[in-house]
PDB file of C-alpha atoms and ligand atoms in Angstrom:
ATOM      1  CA  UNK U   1       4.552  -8.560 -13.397  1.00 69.00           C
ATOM      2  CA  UNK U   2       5.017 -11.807 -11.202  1.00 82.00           C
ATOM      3  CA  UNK U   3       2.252 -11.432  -8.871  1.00 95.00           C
ATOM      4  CA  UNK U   4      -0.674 -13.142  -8.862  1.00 97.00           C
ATOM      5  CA  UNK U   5      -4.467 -12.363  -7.717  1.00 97.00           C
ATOM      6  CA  UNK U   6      -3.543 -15.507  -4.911  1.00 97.00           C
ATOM      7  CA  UNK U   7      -0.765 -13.761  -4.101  1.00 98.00           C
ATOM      8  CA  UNK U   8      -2.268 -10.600  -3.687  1.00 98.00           C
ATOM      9  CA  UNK U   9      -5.278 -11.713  -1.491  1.00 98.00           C
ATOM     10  CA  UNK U  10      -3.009 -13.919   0.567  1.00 98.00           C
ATOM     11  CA  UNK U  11      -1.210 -10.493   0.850  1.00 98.00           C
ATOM     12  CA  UNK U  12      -4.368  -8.890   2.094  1.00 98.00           C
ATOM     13  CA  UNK U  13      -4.997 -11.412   4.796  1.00 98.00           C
ATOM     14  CA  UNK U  14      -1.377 -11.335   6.207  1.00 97.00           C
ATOM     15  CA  UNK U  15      -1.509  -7.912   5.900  1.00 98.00           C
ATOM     16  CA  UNK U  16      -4.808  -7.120   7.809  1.00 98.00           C
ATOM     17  CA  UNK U  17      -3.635  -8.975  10.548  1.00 98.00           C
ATOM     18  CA  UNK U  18      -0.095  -7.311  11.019  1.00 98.00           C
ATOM     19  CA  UNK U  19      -1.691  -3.698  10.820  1.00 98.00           C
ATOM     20  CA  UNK U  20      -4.294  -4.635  13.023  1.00 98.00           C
ATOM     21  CA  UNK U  21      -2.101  -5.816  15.508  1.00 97.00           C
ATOM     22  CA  UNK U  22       0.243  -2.989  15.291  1.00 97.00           C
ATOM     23  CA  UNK U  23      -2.938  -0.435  15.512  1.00 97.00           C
ATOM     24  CA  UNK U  24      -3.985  -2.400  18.768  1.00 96.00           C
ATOM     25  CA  UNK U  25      -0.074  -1.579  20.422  1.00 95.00           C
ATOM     26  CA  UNK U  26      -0.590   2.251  18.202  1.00 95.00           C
ATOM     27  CA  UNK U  27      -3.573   3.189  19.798  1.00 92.00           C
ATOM     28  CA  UNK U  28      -2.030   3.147  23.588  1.00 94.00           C
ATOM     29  CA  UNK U  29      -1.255   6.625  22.259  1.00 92.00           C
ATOM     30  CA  UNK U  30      -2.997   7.961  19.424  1.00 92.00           C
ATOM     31  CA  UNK U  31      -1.447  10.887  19.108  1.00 94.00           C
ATOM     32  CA  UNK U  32       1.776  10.006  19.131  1.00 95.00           C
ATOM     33  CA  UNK U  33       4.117  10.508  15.709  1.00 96.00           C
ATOM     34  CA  UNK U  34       3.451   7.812  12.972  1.00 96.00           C
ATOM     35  CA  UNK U  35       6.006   7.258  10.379  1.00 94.00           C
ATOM     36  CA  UNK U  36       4.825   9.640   8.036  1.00 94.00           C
ATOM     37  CA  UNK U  37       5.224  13.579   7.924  1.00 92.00           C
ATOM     38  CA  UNK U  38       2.638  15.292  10.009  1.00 94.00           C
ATOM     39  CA  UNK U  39       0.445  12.453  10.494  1.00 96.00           C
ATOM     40  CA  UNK U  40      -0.268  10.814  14.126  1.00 97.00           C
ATOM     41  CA  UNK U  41      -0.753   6.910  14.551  1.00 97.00           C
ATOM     42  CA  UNK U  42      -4.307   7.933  14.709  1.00 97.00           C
ATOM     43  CA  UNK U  43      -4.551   9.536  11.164  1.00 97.00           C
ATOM     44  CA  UNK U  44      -2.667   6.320  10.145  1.00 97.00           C
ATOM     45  CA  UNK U  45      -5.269   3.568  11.227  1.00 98.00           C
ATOM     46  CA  UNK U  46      -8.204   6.543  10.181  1.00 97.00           C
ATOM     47  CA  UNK U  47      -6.576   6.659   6.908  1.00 97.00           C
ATOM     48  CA  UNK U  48      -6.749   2.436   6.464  1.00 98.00           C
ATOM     49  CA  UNK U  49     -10.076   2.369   7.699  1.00 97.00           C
ATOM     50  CA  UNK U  50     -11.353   4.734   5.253  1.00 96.00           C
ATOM     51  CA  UNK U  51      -9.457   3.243   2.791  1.00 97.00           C
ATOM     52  CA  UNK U  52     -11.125  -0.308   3.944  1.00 98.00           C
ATOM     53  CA  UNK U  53     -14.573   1.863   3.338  1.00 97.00           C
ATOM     54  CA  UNK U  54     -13.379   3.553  -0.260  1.00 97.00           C
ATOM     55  CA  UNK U  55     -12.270  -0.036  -1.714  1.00 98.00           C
ATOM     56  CA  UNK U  56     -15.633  -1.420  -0.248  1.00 98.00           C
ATOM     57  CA  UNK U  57     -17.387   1.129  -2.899  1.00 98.00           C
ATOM     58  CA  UNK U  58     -15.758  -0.291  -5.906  1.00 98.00           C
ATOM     59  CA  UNK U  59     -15.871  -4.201  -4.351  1.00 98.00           C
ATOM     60  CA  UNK U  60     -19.789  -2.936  -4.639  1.00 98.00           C
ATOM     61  CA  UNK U  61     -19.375  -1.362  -8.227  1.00 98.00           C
ATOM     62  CA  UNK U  62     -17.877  -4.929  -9.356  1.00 98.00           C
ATOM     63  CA  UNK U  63     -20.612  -6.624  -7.977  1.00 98.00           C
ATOM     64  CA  UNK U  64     -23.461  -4.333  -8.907  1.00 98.00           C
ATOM     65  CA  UNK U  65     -22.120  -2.618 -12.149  1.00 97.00           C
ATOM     66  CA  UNK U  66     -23.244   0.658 -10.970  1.00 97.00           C
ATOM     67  CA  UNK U  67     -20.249   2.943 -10.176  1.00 97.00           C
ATOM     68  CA  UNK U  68     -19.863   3.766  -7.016  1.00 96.00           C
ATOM     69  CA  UNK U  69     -16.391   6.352  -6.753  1.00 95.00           C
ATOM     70  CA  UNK U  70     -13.855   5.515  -3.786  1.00 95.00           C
ATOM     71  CA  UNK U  71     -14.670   8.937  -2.599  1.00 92.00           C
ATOM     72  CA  UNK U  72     -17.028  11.599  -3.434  1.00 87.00           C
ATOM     73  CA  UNK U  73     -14.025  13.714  -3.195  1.00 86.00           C
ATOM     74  CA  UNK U  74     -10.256  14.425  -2.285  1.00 83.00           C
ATOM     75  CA  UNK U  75     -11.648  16.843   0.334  1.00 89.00           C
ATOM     76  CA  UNK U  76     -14.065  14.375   1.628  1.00 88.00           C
ATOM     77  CA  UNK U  77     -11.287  11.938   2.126  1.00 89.00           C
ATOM     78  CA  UNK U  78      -8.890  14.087   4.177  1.00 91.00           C
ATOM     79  CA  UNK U  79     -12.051  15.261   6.316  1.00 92.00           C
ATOM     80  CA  UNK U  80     -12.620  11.381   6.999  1.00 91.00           C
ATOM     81  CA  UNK U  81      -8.978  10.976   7.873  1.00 94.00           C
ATOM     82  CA  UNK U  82      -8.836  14.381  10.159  1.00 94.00           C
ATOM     83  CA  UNK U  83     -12.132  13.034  12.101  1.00 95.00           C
ATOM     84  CA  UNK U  84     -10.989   9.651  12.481  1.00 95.00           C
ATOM     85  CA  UNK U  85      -7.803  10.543  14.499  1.00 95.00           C
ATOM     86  CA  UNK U  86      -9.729  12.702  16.808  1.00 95.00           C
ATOM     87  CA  UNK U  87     -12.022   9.688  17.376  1.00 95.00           C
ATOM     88  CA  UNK U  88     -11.522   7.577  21.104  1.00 95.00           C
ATOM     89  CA  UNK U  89      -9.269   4.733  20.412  1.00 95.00           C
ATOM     90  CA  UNK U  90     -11.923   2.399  21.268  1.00 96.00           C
ATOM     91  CA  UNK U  91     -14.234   3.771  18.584  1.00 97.00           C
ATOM     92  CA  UNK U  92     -11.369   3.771  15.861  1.00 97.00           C
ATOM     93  CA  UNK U  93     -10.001   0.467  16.904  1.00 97.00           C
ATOM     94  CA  UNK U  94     -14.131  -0.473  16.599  1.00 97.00           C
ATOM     95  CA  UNK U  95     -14.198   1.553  13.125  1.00 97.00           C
ATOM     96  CA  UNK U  96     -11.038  -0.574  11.633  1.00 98.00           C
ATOM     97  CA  UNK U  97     -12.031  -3.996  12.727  1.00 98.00           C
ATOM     98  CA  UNK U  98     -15.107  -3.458  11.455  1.00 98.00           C
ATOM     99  CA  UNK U  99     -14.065  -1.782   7.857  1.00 98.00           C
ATOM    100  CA  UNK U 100     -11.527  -4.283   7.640  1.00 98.00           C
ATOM    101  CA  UNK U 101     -14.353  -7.503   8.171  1.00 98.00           C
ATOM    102  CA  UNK U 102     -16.781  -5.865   6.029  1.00 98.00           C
ATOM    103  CA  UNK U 103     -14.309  -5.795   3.407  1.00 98.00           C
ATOM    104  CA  UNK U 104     -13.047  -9.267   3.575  1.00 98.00           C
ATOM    105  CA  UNK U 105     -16.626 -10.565   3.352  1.00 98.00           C
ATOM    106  CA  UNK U 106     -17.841  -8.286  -0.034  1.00 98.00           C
ATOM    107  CA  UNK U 107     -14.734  -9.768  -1.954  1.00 98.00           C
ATOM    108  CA  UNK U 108     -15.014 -13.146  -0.760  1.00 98.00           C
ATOM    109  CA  UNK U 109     -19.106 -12.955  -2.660  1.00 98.00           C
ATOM    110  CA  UNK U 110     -17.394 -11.839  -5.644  1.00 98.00           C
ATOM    111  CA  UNK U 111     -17.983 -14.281  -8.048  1.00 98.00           C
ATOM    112  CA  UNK U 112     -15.536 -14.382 -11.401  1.00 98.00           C
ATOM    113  CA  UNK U 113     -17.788 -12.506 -13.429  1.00 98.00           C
ATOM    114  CA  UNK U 114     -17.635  -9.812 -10.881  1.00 98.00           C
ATOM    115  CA  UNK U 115     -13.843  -9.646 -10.264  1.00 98.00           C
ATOM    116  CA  UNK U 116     -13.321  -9.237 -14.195  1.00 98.00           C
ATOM    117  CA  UNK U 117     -15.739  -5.970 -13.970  1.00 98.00           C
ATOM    118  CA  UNK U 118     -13.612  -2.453 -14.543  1.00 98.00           C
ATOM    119  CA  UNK U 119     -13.622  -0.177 -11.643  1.00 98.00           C
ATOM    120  CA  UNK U 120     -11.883   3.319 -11.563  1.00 97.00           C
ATOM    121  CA  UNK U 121      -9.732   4.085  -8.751  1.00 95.00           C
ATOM    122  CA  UNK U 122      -9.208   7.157  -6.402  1.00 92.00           C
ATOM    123  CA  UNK U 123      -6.067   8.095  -8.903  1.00 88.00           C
ATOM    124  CA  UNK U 124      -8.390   7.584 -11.884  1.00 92.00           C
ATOM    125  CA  UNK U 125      -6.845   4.169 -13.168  1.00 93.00           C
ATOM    126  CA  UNK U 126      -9.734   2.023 -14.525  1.00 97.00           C
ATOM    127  CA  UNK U 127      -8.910  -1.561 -13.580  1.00 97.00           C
ATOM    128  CA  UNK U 128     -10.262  -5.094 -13.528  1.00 98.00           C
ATOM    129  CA  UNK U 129     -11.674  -5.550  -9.932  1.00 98.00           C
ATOM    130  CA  UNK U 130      -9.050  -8.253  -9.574  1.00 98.00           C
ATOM    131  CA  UNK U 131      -6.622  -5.471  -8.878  1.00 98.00           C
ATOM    132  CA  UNK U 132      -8.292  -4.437  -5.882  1.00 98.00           C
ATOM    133  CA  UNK U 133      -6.328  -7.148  -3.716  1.00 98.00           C
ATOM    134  CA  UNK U 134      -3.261  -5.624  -4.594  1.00 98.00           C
ATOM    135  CA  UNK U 135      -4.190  -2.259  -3.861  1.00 97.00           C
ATOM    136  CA  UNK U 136      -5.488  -3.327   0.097  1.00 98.00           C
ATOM    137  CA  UNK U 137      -2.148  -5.730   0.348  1.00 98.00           C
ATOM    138  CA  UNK U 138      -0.037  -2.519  -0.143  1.00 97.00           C
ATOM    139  CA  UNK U 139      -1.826   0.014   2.160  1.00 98.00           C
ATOM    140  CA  UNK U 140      -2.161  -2.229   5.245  1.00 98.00           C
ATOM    141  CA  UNK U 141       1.374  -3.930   4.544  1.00 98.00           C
ATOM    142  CA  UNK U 142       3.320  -0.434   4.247  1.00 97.00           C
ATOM    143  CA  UNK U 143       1.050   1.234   6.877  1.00 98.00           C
ATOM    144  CA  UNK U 144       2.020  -1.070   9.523  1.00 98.00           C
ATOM    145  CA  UNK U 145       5.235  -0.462   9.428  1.00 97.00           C
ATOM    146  CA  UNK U 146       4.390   3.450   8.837  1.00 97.00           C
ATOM    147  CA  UNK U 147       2.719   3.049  12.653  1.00 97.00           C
ATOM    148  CA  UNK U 148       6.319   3.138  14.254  1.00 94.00           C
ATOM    149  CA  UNK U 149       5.270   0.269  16.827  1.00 95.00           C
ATOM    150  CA  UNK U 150       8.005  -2.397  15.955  1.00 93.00           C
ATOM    151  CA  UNK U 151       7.485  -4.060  12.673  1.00 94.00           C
ATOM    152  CA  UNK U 152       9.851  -3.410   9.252  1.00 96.00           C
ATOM    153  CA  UNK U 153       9.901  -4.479   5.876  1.00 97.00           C
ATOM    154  CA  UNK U 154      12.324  -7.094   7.280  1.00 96.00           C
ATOM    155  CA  UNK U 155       8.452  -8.389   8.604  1.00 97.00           C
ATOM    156  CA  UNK U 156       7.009  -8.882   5.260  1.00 98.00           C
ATOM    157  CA  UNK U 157       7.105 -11.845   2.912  1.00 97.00           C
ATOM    158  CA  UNK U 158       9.815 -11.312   0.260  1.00 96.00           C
ATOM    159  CA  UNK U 159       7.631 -12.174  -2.531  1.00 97.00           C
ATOM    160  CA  UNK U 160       5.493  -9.167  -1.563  1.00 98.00           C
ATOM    161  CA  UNK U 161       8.437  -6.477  -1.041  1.00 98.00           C
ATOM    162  CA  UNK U 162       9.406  -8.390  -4.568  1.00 97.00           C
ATOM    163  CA  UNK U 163       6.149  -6.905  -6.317  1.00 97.00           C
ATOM    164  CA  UNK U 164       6.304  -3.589  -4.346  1.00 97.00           C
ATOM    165  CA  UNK U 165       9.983  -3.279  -5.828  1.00 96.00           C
ATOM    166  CA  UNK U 166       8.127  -3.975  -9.096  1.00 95.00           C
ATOM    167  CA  UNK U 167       5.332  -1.310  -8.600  1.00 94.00           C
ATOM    168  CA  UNK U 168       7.510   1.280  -7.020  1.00 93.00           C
ATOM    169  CA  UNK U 169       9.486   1.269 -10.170  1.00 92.00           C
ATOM    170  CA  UNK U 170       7.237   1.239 -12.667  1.00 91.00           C
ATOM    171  CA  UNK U 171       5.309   4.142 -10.951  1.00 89.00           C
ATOM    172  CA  UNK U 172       8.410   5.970 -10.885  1.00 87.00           C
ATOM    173  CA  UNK U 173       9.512   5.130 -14.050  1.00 86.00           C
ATOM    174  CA  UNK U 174       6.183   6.919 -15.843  1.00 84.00           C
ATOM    175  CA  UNK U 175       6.138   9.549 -12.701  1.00 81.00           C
ATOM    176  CA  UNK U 176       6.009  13.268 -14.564  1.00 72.00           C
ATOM    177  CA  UNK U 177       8.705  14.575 -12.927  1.00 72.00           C
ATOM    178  CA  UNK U 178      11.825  12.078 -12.341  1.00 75.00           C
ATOM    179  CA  UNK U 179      14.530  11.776 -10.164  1.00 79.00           C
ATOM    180  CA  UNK U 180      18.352  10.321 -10.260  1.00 83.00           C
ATOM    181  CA  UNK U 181      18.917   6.832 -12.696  1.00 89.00           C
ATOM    182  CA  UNK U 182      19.266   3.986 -10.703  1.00 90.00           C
ATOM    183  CA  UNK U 183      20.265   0.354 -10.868  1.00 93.00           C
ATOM    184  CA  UNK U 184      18.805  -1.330  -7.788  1.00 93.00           C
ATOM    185  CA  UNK U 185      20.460  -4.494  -6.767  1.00 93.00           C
ATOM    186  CA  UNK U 186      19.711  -7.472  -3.673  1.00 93.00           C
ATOM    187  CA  UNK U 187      22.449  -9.949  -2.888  1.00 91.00           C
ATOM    188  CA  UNK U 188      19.792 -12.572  -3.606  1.00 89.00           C
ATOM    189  CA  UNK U 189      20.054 -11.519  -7.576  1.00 93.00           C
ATOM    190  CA  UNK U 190      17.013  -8.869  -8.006  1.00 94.00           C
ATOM    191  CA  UNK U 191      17.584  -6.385 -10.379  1.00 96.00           C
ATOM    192  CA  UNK U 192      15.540  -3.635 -11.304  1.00 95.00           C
ATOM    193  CA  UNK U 193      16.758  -0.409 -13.548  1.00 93.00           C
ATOM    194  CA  UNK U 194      14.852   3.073 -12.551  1.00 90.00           C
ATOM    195  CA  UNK U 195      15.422   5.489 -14.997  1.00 89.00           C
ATOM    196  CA  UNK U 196      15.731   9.268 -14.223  1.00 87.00           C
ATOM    197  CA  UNK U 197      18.491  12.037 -14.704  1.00 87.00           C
ATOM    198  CA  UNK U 198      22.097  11.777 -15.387  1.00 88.00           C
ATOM    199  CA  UNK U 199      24.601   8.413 -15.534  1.00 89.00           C
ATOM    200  CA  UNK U 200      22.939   5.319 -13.214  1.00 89.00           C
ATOM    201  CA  UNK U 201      23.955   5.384  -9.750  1.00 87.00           C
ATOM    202  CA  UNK U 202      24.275   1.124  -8.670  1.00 89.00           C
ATOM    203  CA  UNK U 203      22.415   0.764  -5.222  1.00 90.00           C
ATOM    204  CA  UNK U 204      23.213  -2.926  -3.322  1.00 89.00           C
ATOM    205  CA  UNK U 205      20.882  -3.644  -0.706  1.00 91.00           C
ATOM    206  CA  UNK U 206      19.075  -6.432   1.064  1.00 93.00           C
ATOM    207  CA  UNK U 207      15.792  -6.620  -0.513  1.00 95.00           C
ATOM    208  CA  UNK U 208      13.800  -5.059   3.252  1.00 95.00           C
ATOM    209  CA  UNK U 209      16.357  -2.353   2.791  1.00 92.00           C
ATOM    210  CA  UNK U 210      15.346  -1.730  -0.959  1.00 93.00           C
ATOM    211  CA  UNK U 211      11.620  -1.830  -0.611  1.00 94.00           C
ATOM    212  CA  UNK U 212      12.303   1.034   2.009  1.00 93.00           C
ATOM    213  CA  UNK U 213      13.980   3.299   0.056  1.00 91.00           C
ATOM    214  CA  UNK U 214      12.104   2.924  -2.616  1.00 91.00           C
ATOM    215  CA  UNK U 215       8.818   3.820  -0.691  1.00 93.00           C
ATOM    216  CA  UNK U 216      10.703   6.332   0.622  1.00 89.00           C
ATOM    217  CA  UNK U 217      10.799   5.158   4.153  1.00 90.00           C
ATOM    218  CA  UNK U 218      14.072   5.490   4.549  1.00 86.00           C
ATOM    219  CA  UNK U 219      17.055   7.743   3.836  1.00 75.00           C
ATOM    220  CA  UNK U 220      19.001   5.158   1.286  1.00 70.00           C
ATOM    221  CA  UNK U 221      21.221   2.545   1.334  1.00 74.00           C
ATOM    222  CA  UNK U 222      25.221   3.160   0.909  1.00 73.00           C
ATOM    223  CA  UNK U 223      25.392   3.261  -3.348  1.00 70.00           C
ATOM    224  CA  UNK U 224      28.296   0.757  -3.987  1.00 68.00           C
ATOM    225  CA  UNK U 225      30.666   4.023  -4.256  1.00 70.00           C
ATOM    226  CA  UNK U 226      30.230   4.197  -0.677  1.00 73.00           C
ATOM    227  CA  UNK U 227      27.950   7.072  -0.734  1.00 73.00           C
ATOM    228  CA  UNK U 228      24.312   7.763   0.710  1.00 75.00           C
ATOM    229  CA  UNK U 229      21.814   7.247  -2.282  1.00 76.00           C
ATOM    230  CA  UNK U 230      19.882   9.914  -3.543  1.00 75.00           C
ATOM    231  CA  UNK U 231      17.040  10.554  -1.783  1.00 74.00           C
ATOM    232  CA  UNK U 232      13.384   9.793  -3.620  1.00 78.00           C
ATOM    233  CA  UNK U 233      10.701  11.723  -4.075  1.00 72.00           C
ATOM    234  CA  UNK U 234       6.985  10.776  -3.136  1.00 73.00           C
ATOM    235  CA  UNK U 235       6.177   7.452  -4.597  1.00 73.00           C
ATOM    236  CA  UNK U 236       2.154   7.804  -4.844  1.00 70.00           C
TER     237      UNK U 236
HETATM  238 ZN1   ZN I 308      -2.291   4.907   2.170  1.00 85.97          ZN
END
């Protein structure tokens, strides 16, 4: 793993900014088709905010030592995320700003005693609080390109898409069920090997490109036989 905690709330920041931005041009039109299956622009910047409010609960479990769970449960979340997109733009736009300052300020009190404290996330990891950066860099950095208002991967700093590559492959790589073998490959000498069924299939691809289809954003890149790559399956 090359990424650092810096990295990762440098991520954060950059992140917050380009999602909020891209919710502000979103939120013209709520209800209009996000990125993702089934799920408006509105359920999009619902699903951040709660997500803002869910990581807020463990920044408080690192600080406190009592645990406090992301979510009391799965069902709980989706109601959040279904009630959210019905909400007035004004009042989600309101509801992200604010989830998004509130948790900017509870890990800047941290302290380093608190960011070494375990935490257990929504997927049942148990983690060093130090991890939480990460985990905010990723959902507003992917979901602000998932809000189909302009930006791409091509947006994002290639360090970052460098340890999404990184994530997205290990993640695969211990997923239950597995897909096709891959050797993934960026002009700029990035190399990762995704193992799965059958004899590797070598996929060349600008790095953007890459972190796309590895997220499953995008169909695949030409393999170097010329051919569409095999499609993913969900990544988390
Ligand atoms: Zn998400």
């Amino acid at each position: 793993m090359t990424r650092t905690f810096d990295d990762a709330r440098r991520w954060t920041r950059l992140g917050t900014d380009l999602f909020l931005e891209a919710a502000d041009a979103a939120l013209t039109g709520p209800g209009e088709p996000s990125a993702l299956p089934g799920w408006s622009r509105g359920h999009v910047v619902a699903h951040v905010a709660a997500n803002a409010d869910a990581l807020g609960h463990l920044v408080h479990w690192a600080a406190t030592g009592e645990p406090t769970p992301m979510y009391s449960s799965p069902g709980e979340r989706a109601a959040g995320i279904e009630r959210g997109a019905r909400l007035p733009a004004v009042e989600l736009t309101a509801w992200l700003r604010r989830s998004a300052d509130a948790l900017a300020t509870a890990m800047d009190a941290l302290d380093d005693r608190q960011w070494r404290r375990e935490v257990v996330t929504a997927q049942g990891r148990t983690v060093p609080a130090t991890e939480l950066p990460w985990l905010r860099s990723r959902e507003v950095c992917v979901h602000a390109i998932d809000l189909a208002t302009g930006p791409t991967f091509a947006d994002l700093p290639p360090d970052f898409l460098t340890a999404l590559c990184e994530d997205v492959v290990l993640k695969r790589a211990t997923a239950a069920t597995t897909g096709p073998a891959l050797l993934l490959r960026t002009p700029d000498g990035h190399r990762w090997d995704l193992p799965g069924e059958g004899e590797p299939v070598e996929v060349a691809a600008e790095l953007p490109d890459l972190t796309a289809f590895l997220t499953g954003r995008s169909d695949g890149p030409l393999t170097t036989d010329g051919v569409v790559a095999p499609a993913l399956g969900p990544w988390l």
